[in-house]
Coordinates of C-alpha atoms in Angstrom, one line a residue:
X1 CA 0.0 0.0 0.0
X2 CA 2.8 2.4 0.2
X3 CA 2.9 2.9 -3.9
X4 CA -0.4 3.8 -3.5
X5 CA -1.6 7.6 -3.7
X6 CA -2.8 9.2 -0.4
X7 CA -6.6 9.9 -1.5
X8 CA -6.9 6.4 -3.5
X9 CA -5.4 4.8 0.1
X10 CA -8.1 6.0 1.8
X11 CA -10.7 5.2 -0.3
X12 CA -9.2 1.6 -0.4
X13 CA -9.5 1.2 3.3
X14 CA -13.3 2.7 3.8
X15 CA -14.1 0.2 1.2
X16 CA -12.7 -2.3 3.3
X17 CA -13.6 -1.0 6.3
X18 CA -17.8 -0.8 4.7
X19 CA -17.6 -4.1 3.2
X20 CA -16.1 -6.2 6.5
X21 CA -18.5 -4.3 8.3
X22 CA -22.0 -5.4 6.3
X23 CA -20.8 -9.3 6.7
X24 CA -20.4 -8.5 10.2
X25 CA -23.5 -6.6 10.4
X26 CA -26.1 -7.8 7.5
X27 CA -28.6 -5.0 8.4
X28 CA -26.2 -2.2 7.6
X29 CA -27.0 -3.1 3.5
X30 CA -30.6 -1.6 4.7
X31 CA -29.1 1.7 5.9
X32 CA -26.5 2.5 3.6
X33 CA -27.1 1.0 0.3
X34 CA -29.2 3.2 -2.4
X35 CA -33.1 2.7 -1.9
X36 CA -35.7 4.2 -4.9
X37 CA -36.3 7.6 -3.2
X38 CA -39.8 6.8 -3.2
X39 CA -39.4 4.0 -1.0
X40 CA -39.5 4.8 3.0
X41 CA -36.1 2.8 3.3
X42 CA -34.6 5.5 1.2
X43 CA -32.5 8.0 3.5
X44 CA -30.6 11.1 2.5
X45 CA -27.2 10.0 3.0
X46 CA -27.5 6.6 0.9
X47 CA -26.5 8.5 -2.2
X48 CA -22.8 9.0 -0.7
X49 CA -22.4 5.7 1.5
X50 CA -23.9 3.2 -1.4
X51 CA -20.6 4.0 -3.1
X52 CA -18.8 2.3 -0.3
X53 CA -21.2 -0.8 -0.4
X54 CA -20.5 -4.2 -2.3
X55 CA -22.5 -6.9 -3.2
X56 CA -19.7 -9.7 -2.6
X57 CA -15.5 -10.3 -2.6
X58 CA -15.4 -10.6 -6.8
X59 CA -17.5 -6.7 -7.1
X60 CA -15.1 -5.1 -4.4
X61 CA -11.9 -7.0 -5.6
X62 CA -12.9 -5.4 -9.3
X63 CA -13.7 -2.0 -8.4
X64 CA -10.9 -1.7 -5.6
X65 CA -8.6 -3.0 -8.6
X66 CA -9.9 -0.5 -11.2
X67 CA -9.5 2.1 -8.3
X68 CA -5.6 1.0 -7.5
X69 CA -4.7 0.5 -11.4
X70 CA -6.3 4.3 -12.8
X71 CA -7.1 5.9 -9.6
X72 CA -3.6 6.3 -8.7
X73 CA -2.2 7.6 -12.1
X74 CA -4.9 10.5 -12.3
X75 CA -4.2 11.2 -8.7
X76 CA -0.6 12.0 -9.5
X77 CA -1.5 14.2 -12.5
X78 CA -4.6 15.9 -10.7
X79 CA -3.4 16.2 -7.2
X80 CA -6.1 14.3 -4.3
X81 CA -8.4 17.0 -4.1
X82 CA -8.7 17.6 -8.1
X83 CA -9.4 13.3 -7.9
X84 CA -11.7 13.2 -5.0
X85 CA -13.5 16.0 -6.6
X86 CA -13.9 13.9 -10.0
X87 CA -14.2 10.6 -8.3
X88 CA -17.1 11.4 -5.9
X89 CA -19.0 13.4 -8.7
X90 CA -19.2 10.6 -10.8
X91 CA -20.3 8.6 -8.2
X92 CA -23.1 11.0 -7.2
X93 CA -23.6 11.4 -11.3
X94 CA -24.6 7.8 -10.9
X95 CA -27.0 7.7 -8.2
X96 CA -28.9 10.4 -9.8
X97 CA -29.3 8.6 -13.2
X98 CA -29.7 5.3 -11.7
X99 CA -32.4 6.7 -9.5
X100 CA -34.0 8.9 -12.2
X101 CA -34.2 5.4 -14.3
X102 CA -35.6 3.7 -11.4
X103 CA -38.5 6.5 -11.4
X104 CA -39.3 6.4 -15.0
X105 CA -39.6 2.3 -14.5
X106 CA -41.9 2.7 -11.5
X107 CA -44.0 5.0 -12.9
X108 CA -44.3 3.7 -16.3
X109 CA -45.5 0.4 -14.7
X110 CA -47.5 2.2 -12.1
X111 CA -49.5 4.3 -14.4
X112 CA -50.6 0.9 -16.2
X113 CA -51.9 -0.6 -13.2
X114 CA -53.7 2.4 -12.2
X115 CA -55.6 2.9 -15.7
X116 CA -56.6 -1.1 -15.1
X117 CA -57.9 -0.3 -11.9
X118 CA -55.5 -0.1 -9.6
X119 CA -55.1 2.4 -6.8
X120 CA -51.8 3.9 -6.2
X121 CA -52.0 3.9 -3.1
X122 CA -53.0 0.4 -2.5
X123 CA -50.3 -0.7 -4.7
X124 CA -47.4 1.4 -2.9
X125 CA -49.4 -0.3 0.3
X126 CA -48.8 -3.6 -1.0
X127 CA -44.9 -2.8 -2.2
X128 CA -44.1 -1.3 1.3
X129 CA -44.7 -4.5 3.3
X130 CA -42.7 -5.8 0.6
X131 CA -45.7 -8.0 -1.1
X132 CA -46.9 -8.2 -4.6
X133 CA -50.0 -8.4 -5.7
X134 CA -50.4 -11.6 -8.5
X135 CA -53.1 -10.1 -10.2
X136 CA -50.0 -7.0 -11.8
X137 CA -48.4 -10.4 -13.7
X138 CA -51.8 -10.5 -15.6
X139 CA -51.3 -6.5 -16.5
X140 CA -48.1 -5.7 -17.0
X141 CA -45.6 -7.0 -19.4
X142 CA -42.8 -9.4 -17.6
X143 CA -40.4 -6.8 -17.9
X144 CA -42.8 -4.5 -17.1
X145 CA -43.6 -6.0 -13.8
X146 CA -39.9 -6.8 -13.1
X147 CA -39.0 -2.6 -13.5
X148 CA -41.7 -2.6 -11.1
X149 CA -40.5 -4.7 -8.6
X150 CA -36.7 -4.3 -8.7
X151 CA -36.7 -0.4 -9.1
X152 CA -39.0 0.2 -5.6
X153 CA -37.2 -2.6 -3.4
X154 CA -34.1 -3.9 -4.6
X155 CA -31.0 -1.5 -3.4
X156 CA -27.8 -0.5 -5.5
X157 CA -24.2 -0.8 -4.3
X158 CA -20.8 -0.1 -5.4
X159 CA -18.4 1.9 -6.6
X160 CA -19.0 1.0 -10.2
X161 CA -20.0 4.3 -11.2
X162 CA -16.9 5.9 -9.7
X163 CA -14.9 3.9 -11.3
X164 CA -16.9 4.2 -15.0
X165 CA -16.0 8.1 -14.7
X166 CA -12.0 7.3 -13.8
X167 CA -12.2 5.0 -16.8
X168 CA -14.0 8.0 -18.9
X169 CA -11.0 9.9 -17.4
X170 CA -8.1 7.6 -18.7
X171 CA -9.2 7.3 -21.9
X172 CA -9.4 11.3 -22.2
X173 CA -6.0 11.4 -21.1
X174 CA -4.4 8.3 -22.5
X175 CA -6.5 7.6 -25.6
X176 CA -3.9 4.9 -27.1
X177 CA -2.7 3.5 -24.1
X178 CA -3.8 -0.4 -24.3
X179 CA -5.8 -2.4 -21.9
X180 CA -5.0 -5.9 -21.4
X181 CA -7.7 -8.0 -20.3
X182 CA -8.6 -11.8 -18.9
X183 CA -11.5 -12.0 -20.7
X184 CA -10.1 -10.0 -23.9
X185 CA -7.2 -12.0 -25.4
X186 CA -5.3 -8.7 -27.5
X187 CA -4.8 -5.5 -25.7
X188 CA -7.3 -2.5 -26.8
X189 CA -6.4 1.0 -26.8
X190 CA -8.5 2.4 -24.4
X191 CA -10.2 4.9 -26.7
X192 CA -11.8 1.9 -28.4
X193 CA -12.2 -0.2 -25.4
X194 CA -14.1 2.2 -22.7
X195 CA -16.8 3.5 -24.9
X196 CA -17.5 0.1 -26.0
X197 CA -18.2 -1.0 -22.5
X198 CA -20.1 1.9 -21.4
X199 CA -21.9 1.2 -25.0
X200 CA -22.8 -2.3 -23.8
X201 CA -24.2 -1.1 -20.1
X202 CA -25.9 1.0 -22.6
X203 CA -27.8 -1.8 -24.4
X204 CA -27.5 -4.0 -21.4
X205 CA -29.9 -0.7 -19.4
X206 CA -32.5 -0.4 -22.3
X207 CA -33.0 -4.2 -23.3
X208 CA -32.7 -5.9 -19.9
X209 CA -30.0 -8.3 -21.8
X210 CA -27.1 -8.1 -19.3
X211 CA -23.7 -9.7 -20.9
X212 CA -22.3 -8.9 -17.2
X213 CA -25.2 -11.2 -15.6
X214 CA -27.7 -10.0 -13.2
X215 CA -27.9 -7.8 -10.6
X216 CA -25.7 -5.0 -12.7
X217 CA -27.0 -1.8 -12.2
X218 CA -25.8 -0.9 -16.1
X219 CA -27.6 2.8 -16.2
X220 CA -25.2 3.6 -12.5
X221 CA -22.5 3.1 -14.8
X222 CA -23.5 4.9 -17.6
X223 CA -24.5 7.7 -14.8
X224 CA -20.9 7.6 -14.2
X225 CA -19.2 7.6 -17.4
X226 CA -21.7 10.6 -18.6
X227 CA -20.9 12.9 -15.8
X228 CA -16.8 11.7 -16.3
X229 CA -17.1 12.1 -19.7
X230 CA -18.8 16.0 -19.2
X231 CA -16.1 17.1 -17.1
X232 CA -13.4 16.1 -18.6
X233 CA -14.7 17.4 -21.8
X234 CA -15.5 20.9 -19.6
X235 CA -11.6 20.6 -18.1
X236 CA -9.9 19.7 -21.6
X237 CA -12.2 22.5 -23.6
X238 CA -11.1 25.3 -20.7
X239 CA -7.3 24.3 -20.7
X240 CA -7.9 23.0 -17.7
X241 CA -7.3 19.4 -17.5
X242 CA -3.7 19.6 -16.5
X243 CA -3.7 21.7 -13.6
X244 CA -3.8 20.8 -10.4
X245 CA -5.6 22.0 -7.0
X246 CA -3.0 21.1 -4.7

């Protein structure tokens, strides 16, 4: 840990620190992870700590790896503050999109049920005790019903989006640089390789087919990448992607 920059060090151990701390206390997922804003388990703060939450060792071990192998080499060009301005935006960039999905899925669903008859409030009645009703399967569309279900009660962890923006980041600043993969078996410059994986989160978002498998929350990493991808397209356009703030 001693190569490691001072800001990405400390963002290494709070990870640690947050994801040792939900096996040894399962409830904290229910505080700190990201709720739908709409739901009562929402709290104000989950925007900030869900980026310290993980669902399991291989989704920390990624991000914490992403965050060690580009986190480090922007921090030395940007200075910490410059990077933990950058980092944390993105992350917050992520949580909004992510959530403003979630509402457009809830409602979308929710305004079908209520034009068959359905009550709102009954229906955000049934959702709060965390039931279903069986009779929504016979109105709503399978993926219909799944938006429904999974944008109200199922929570979103990680640091994905963070990391989506520092990716954005590296690819501004090292367009040619190559990327050597497991899963890839020729290195890809990253100016090629990010926007095709922000491309399939893309797809992944809008069809519900996830290459990545389930549980991805693909329009937190697009939320990421966007808000990357807007400031360091507001930095390079002002001169300013090379200074530092301390």
């Amino acid at each position: 840990m001693n190569n490691l920059t001072p800001a990405v060090k400390q963002l290494l151990i709070i990870n640690i620190i947050f994801f040792l701390g939900s096996m040894a206390v399962p409830s904290a997922e229910k505080l700190l992870a990201l709720y739908y804003f709409e739901n009562p388990s929402f709290k104000i703060w989950q925007p900030l700590t869900h980026m310290f939450m993980h669902g399991g060792l291989m989704h920390i071990a990624f991000n914490m790896f992403a965050l060690v192998s580009f986190g480090s080499l922007l921090e030395n060009i940007w200075g910490s503050k410059k990077f933990l301005f950058f980092y944390f935006s993105c992350g917050l960039g992520a949580a909004l999109v992510h959530s403003g999905m979630n509402y457009y899925y809830f409602h979308d669903s929710l305004n079908i049920l209520t034009a068959n008859g359905n009550s709102a409030t009954d229906v955000l009645k049934v959702l709060i005790d965390g039931k279903y009703n069986t009779s929504w399967q016979e109105i709503l569309s399978t993926s219909q019903f799944d938006n429904l279900m999974s944008s109200y009660s199922v929570p979103a962890v990680g640091a994905s989006g963070a990391i989506y923006g520092l990716l954005i980041a590296f690819a501004f600043m090292f367009p040619n640089a190559e990327l050597a993969l497991m899963f890839i078996p020729v290195p890809v410059k990253a100016k090629y390789f990010v926007p095709v994986l922000v491309g399939l989160d893309l797809f992944s978002g809008l069809t519900g087919y996830s290459i990545f498998g389930g549980g991805v929350a693909h329009f937190a990493h697009v939320g990421g990448a966007l808000i990357g991808f807007i400031i360091m397209w507001y930095w390079k356009k002002n001169s300013f992607n090379d200074n530092r703030w301390n």
